[in-house]
């Protein structure tokens, strides 16, 4: 299950929720076993995400929550985060070896088992991609249809194709 993140309330959105949803659908359209859900609520938290999973699936075993190492490092700040330990499989996406060390240290401190997922494109970051889009640079690690959508809708300061 993948959920597009709503733009934070304290920042001007660079892409609307609807654009984020469409880009996620495009990026995952050929990925078996991945479903993009359109969650209408304004915020994601453990209780709302788990209730959404339970509502959608009779037996939610085998549900993986994939989060970045930067997010996992602060997971103990989430309300009810410990409920995740018994409800989903936590997978931490890594950009570097340092992220792996941080994730292992945090998982030991919290007493939670995690799996780690290395990135095919460890140097890819959202801010770096936005900069490349504004400069009309060639993008590495971005689905072609997502890139075309970004350009066609002039997202992130891009110029229309």
Short mmCIF file of N, CA, C and O in Angstrom, two decimals, residues 17-99:
data_model
loop_
_atom_site.label_atom_id
_atom_site.label_comp_id
_atom_site.label_asym_id
_atom_site.label_seq_id
_atom_site.Cartn_x
_atom_site.Cartn_y
_atom_site.Cartn_z
N UNK A 17 -2.09 17.52 -3.62
CA UNK A 17 -2.32 16.13 -3.25
C UNK A 17 -2.73 15.32 -4.48
O UNK A 17 -2.26 14.20 -4.68
N UNK A 18 -3.58 15.89 -5.31
CA UNK A 18 -4.05 15.20 -6.50
C UNK A 18 -2.88 14.89 -7.45
O UNK A 18 -2.83 13.82 -8.04
N UNK A 19 -1.95 15.85 -7.59
CA UNK A 19 -0.77 15.60 -8.43
C UNK A 19 0.10 14.51 -7.82
O UNK A 19 0.60 13.63 -8.53
N UNK A 20 0.29 14.54 -6.51
CA UNK A 20 1.10 13.51 -5.85
C UNK A 20 0.47 12.13 -6.03
O UNK A 20 1.16 11.14 -6.28
N UNK A 21 -0.85 12.07 -5.91
CA UNK A 21 -1.57 10.82 -6.09
C UNK A 21 -1.38 10.30 -7.51
O UNK A 21 -1.04 9.13 -7.72
N UNK A 22 -1.54 11.15 -8.50
CA UNK A 22 -1.40 10.74 -9.90
C UNK A 22 0.03 10.28 -10.20
O UNK A 22 0.24 9.28 -10.90
N UNK A 23 1.03 11.00 -9.70
CA UNK A 23 2.43 10.60 -9.94
C UNK A 23 2.71 9.24 -9.32
O UNK A 23 3.42 8.41 -9.92
N UNK A 24 2.18 8.98 -8.14
CA UNK A 24 2.38 7.69 -7.49
C UNK A 24 1.69 6.57 -8.28
O UNK A 24 2.24 5.48 -8.46
N UNK A 25 0.49 6.86 -8.79
CA UNK A 25 -0.20 5.87 -9.62
C UNK A 25 0.61 5.56 -10.88
O UNK A 25 0.74 4.39 -11.26
N UNK A 26 1.14 6.59 -11.51
CA UNK A 26 1.96 6.38 -12.72
C UNK A 26 3.22 5.57 -12.40
O UNK A 26 3.59 4.66 -13.15
N UNK A 27 3.88 5.91 -11.32
CA UNK A 27 5.15 5.27 -10.96
C UNK A 27 4.98 3.80 -10.59
O UNK A 27 5.91 3.01 -10.74
N UNK A 28 3.81 3.42 -10.13
CA UNK A 28 3.61 2.04 -9.65
C UNK A 28 2.68 1.22 -10.54
O UNK A 28 2.38 0.08 -10.20
N UNK A 29 2.27 1.76 -11.66
CA UNK A 29 1.24 1.12 -12.48
C UNK A 29 1.63 -0.29 -12.93
O UNK A 29 0.76 -1.12 -13.15
N UNK A 30 2.90 -0.58 -13.09
CA UNK A 30 3.32 -1.91 -13.55
C UNK A 30 3.95 -2.73 -12.43
O UNK A 30 4.59 -3.75 -12.70
N UNK A 31 3.77 -2.30 -11.20
CA UNK A 31 4.37 -3.00 -10.06
C UNK A 31 3.34 -3.91 -9.41
O UNK A 31 2.41 -3.43 -8.76
N UNK A 32 3.52 -5.20 -9.58
CA UNK A 32 2.59 -6.17 -9.00
C UNK A 32 2.67 -6.10 -7.48
O UNK A 32 3.75 -5.97 -6.90
N UNK A 33 1.53 -6.15 -6.84
CA UNK A 33 1.48 -6.20 -5.39
C UNK A 33 1.53 -4.85 -4.71
O UNK A 33 1.47 -4.77 -3.50
N UNK A 34 1.64 -3.77 -5.48
CA UNK A 34 1.63 -2.42 -4.89
C UNK A 34 0.33 -1.75 -5.26
O UNK A 34 -0.06 -1.70 -6.43
N UNK A 35 -0.34 -1.24 -4.25
CA UNK A 35 -1.60 -0.54 -4.46
C UNK A 35 -1.49 0.86 -3.90
O UNK A 35 -1.01 1.06 -2.79
N UNK A 36 -1.93 1.82 -4.69
CA UNK A 36 -1.95 3.21 -4.25
C UNK A 36 -3.35 3.50 -3.74
O UNK A 36 -4.34 3.25 -4.43
N UNK A 37 -3.42 3.99 -2.50
CA UNK A 37 -4.71 4.31 -1.91
C UNK A 37 -4.87 5.82 -1.80
O UNK A 37 -3.94 6.53 -1.43
N UNK A 38 -6.06 6.27 -2.10
CA UNK A 38 -6.41 7.68 -1.99
C UNK A 38 -7.09 7.86 -0.65
O UNK A 38 -8.25 7.52 -0.47
N UNK A 39 -6.34 8.35 0.30
CA UNK A 39 -6.85 8.57 1.66
C UNK A 39 -7.30 10.01 1.79
O UNK A 39 -6.51 10.93 1.63
N UNK A 40 -8.56 10.20 2.05
CA UNK A 40 -9.14 11.55 2.02
C UNK A 40 -8.74 12.41 3.22
O UNK A 40 -8.77 13.63 3.13
N UNK A 41 -8.38 11.79 4.34
CA UNK A 41 -8.05 12.57 5.52
C UNK A 41 -6.84 13.45 5.29
O UNK A 41 -6.00 13.16 4.45
N UNK A 42 -6.74 14.52 6.06
CA UNK A 42 -5.65 15.48 5.88
C UNK A 42 -4.32 15.01 6.42
O UNK A 42 -3.28 15.52 6.02
N UNK A 43 -4.31 14.07 7.34
CA UNK A 43 -3.03 13.65 7.89
C UNK A 43 -2.97 12.14 8.01
O UNK A 43 -3.99 11.48 8.10
N UNK A 44 -1.76 11.64 8.00
CA UNK A 44 -1.54 10.22 8.18
C UNK A 44 -1.01 10.02 9.59
O UNK A 44 -0.12 10.73 10.03
N UNK A 45 -1.60 9.09 10.30
CA UNK A 45 -1.03 8.68 11.57
C UNK A 45 -1.25 7.18 11.70
O UNK A 45 -1.93 6.57 10.87
N UNK A 46 -0.67 6.60 12.70
CA UNK A 46 -0.71 5.15 12.84
C UNK A 46 -2.15 4.64 12.87
O UNK A 46 -2.50 3.71 12.14
N UNK A 47 -3.00 5.26 13.67
CA UNK A 47 -4.37 4.76 13.81
C UNK A 47 -5.15 4.84 12.50
O UNK A 47 -5.83 3.90 12.11
N UNK A 48 -5.05 5.97 11.79
CA UNK A 48 -5.83 6.09 10.56
C UNK A 48 -5.29 5.18 9.46
O UNK A 48 -6.06 4.59 8.71
N UNK A 49 -3.98 5.04 9.36
CA UNK A 49 -3.42 4.17 8.34
C UNK A 49 -3.77 2.71 8.63
O UNK A 49 -4.19 1.97 7.74
N UNK A 50 -3.63 2.28 9.88
CA UNK A 50 -3.97 0.89 10.21
C UNK A 50 -5.46 0.61 10.03
O UNK A 50 -5.83 -0.47 9.58
N UNK A 51 -6.31 1.56 10.36
CA UNK A 51 -7.74 1.34 10.16
C UNK A 51 -8.06 1.25 8.67
O UNK A 51 -8.91 0.47 8.25
N UNK A 52 -7.36 2.02 7.86
CA UNK A 52 -7.53 1.96 6.42
C UNK A 52 -7.10 0.58 5.89
O UNK A 52 -7.80 -0.02 5.07
N UNK A 53 -5.99 0.07 6.38
CA UNK A 53 -5.50 -1.26 5.97
C UNK A 53 -6.50 -2.33 6.39
O UNK A 53 -6.85 -3.21 5.60
N UNK A 54 -6.97 -2.27 7.62
CA UNK A 54 -7.94 -3.28 8.11
C UNK A 54 -9.25 -3.22 7.32
O UNK A 54 -9.86 -4.24 7.06
N UNK A 55 -9.67 -2.01 6.97
CA UNK A 55 -10.91 -1.84 6.20
C UNK A 55 -10.76 -2.42 4.79
O UNK A 55 -11.69 -3.02 4.27
N UNK A 56 -9.59 -2.28 4.22
CA UNK A 56 -9.36 -2.70 2.85
C UNK A 56 -9.09 -4.21 2.76
O UNK A 56 -9.44 -4.84 1.77
N UNK A 57 -8.44 -4.78 3.77
CA UNK A 57 -8.03 -6.19 3.73
C UNK A 57 -8.57 -6.93 4.94
O UNK A 57 -8.44 -6.47 6.07
N UNK A 58 -9.14 -8.13 4.66
CA UNK A 58 -9.66 -8.94 5.75
C UNK A 58 -8.56 -9.40 6.69
O UNK A 58 -8.73 -9.44 7.90
N UNK A 59 -7.44 -9.79 6.14
CA UNK A 59 -6.33 -10.29 6.92
C UNK A 59 -5.08 -9.50 6.53
O UNK A 59 -4.39 -9.85 5.58
N UNK A 60 -4.77 -8.43 7.27
CA UNK A 60 -3.68 -7.54 6.84
C UNK A 60 -2.27 -8.05 7.11
O UNK A 60 -1.34 -7.27 7.09
N UNK A 61 -2.11 -9.36 7.34
CA UNK A 61 -0.76 -9.88 7.50
C UNK A 61 -0.01 -9.70 6.18
O UNK A 61 -0.58 -9.77 5.11
N UNK A 62 1.26 -9.49 6.27
CA UNK A 62 2.04 -9.30 5.06
C UNK A 62 2.06 -7.87 4.55
O UNK A 62 2.55 -7.61 3.47
N UNK A 63 1.52 -6.95 5.33
CA UNK A 63 1.56 -5.54 4.94
C UNK A 63 2.89 -4.96 5.40
O UNK A 63 3.28 -5.11 6.55
N UNK A 64 3.60 -4.35 4.48
CA UNK A 64 4.89 -3.75 4.77
C UNK A 64 4.74 -2.24 4.80
O UNK A 64 4.12 -1.66 3.92
N UNK A 65 5.32 -1.62 5.78
CA UNK A 65 5.38 -0.16 5.83
C UNK A 65 6.81 0.23 5.48
O UNK A 65 7.74 -0.07 6.21
N UNK A 66 6.97 0.83 4.31
CA UNK A 66 8.30 1.24 3.85
C UNK A 66 8.45 2.73 4.14
O UNK A 66 7.65 3.54 3.67
N UNK A 67 9.47 3.04 4.92
CA UNK A 67 9.72 4.43 5.27
C UNK A 67 11.21 4.72 5.11
O UNK A 67 12.03 3.82 5.17
N UNK A 68 11.51 5.98 4.88
CA UNK A 68 12.90 6.37 4.75
C UNK A 68 13.61 6.32 6.08
O UNK A 68 12.99 6.39 7.15
N UNK A 69 14.93 6.18 6.02
CA UNK A 69 15.73 6.12 7.24
C UNK A 69 15.57 7.38 8.06
O UNK A 69 15.55 7.33 9.30
N UNK A 70 15.40 8.53 7.39
CA UNK A 70 15.22 9.78 8.13
C UNK A 70 13.91 9.79 8.90
O UNK A 70 13.85 10.29 10.03
N UNK A 71 12.89 9.16 8.35
CA UNK A 71 11.60 9.06 9.04
C UNK A 71 11.70 8.05 10.18
O UNK A 71 11.23 8.30 11.30
N UNK A 72 12.33 6.90 9.91
CA UNK A 72 12.45 5.87 10.94
C UNK A 72 13.22 6.39 12.15
O UNK A 72 12.90 6.05 13.29
N UNK A 73 14.20 7.22 11.91
CA UNK A 73 15.01 7.77 13.01
C UNK A 73 14.14 8.52 14.02
O UNK A 73 14.49 8.61 15.19
N UNK A 74 13.00 9.02 13.57
CA UNK A 74 12.10 9.79 14.45
C UNK A 74 10.77 9.09 14.71
O UNK A 74 9.83 9.71 15.19
N UNK A 75 10.70 7.80 14.41
CA UNK A 75 9.42 7.09 14.52
C UNK A 75 8.89 7.06 15.96
O UNK A 75 7.69 7.04 16.19
N UNK A 76 9.78 7.09 16.93
CA UNK A 76 9.32 7.05 18.32
C UNK A 76 8.56 8.32 18.71
O UNK A 76 7.89 8.34 19.74
N UNK A 77 8.60 9.34 17.87
CA UNK A 77 7.83 10.56 18.12
C UNK A 77 6.39 10.45 17.63
O UNK A 77 5.58 11.31 17.92
N UNK A 78 6.09 9.41 16.86
CA UNK A 78 4.74 9.22 16.35
C UNK A 78 3.83 8.77 17.49
O UNK A 78 4.22 7.96 18.33
N UNK A 79 2.59 9.25 17.50
CA UNK A 79 1.60 8.75 18.44
C UNK A 79 1.33 7.29 18.10
O UNK A 79 1.15 6.94 16.93
N UNK A 80 1.31 6.43 19.09
CA UNK A 80 0.95 5.02 18.93
C UNK A 80 1.85 4.24 17.98
O UNK A 80 1.45 3.23 17.42
N UNK A 81 3.09 4.67 17.83
CA UNK A 81 3.98 4.01 16.89
C UNK A 81 4.23 2.54 17.25
O UNK A 81 4.42 1.71 16.37
N UNK A 82 4.19 2.22 18.53
CA UNK A 82 4.47 0.84 18.95
C UNK A 82 3.43 -0.15 18.42
O UNK A 82 3.71 -1.33 18.30
N UNK A 83 2.26 0.35 18.12
CA UNK A 83 1.22 -0.50 17.54
C UNK A 83 1.66 -1.06 16.19
O UNK A 83 1.25 -2.15 15.80
N UNK A 84 2.53 -0.35 15.52
CA UNK A 84 3.03 -0.81 14.22
C UNK A 84 3.80 -2.12 14.33
O UNK A 84 3.77 -2.94 13.43
N UNK A 85 4.52 -2.29 15.46
CA UNK A 85 5.38 -3.47 15.61
C UNK A 85 4.62 -4.78 15.42
O UNK A 85 5.14 -5.73 14.86
N UNK A 86 3.38 -4.81 15.86
CA UNK A 86 2.61 -6.05 15.77
C UNK A 86 1.70 -6.09 14.55
O UNK A 86 1.14 -7.13 14.23
N UNK A 87 1.54 -4.97 13.86
CA UNK A 87 0.57 -4.89 12.79
C UNK A 87 1.16 -4.90 11.38
O UNK A 87 0.50 -5.30 10.44
N UNK A 88 2.39 -4.42 11.22
CA UNK A 88 2.99 -4.34 9.90
C UNK A 88 4.46 -4.75 9.98
O UNK A 88 5.04 -4.81 11.05
N UNK A 89 5.01 -5.03 8.83
CA UNK A 89 6.45 -5.30 8.73
C UNK A 89 7.12 -3.97 8.39
O UNK A 89 6.79 -3.35 7.39
N UNK A 90 8.03 -3.54 9.23
CA UNK A 90 8.72 -2.27 9.01
C UNK A 90 9.92 -2.47 8.10
O UNK A 90 10.79 -3.30 8.38
N UNK A 91 9.95 -1.71 7.02
CA UNK A 91 11.06 -1.75 6.07
C UNK A 91 11.63 -0.34 5.97
O UNK A 91 10.90 0.61 5.70
N UNK A 92 12.91 -0.22 6.22
CA UNK A 92 13.57 1.08 6.19
C UNK A 92 14.36 1.19 4.89
O UNK A 92 15.22 0.36 4.60
N UNK A 93 14.03 2.21 4.12
CA UNK A 93 14.70 2.46 2.85
C UNK A 93 15.96 3.29 3.11
O UNK A 93 15.92 4.33 3.75
N UNK A 94 17.08 2.78 2.58
CA UNK A 94 18.38 3.39 2.85
C UNK A 94 18.92 4.11 1.63
O UNK A 94 18.77 3.64 0.51
N UNK A 95 19.59 5.23 1.88
CA UNK A 95 20.30 5.93 0.81
C UNK A 95 21.80 5.71 0.91
O UNK A 95 22.53 5.89 -0.04
N UNK A 96 22.27 5.36 2.10
CA UNK A 96 23.72 5.20 2.30
C UNK A 96 23.98 4.17 3.39
O UNK A 96 23.07 3.75 4.11
N UNK A 97 25.24 3.77 3.50
CA UNK A 97 25.63 2.86 4.57
C UNK A 97 25.39 3.49 5.94
O UNK A 97 25.03 2.81 6.89
N UNK A 98 25.61 4.80 6.02
CA UNK A 98 25.36 5.50 7.28
C UNK A 98 23.91 5.35 7.71
O UNK A 98 23.62 5.16 8.89
N UNK A 99 22.98 5.41 6.74
CA UNK A 99 21.57 5.22 7.05
C UNK A 99 21.34 3.83 7.66
O UNK A 99 20.54 3.67 8.58
#
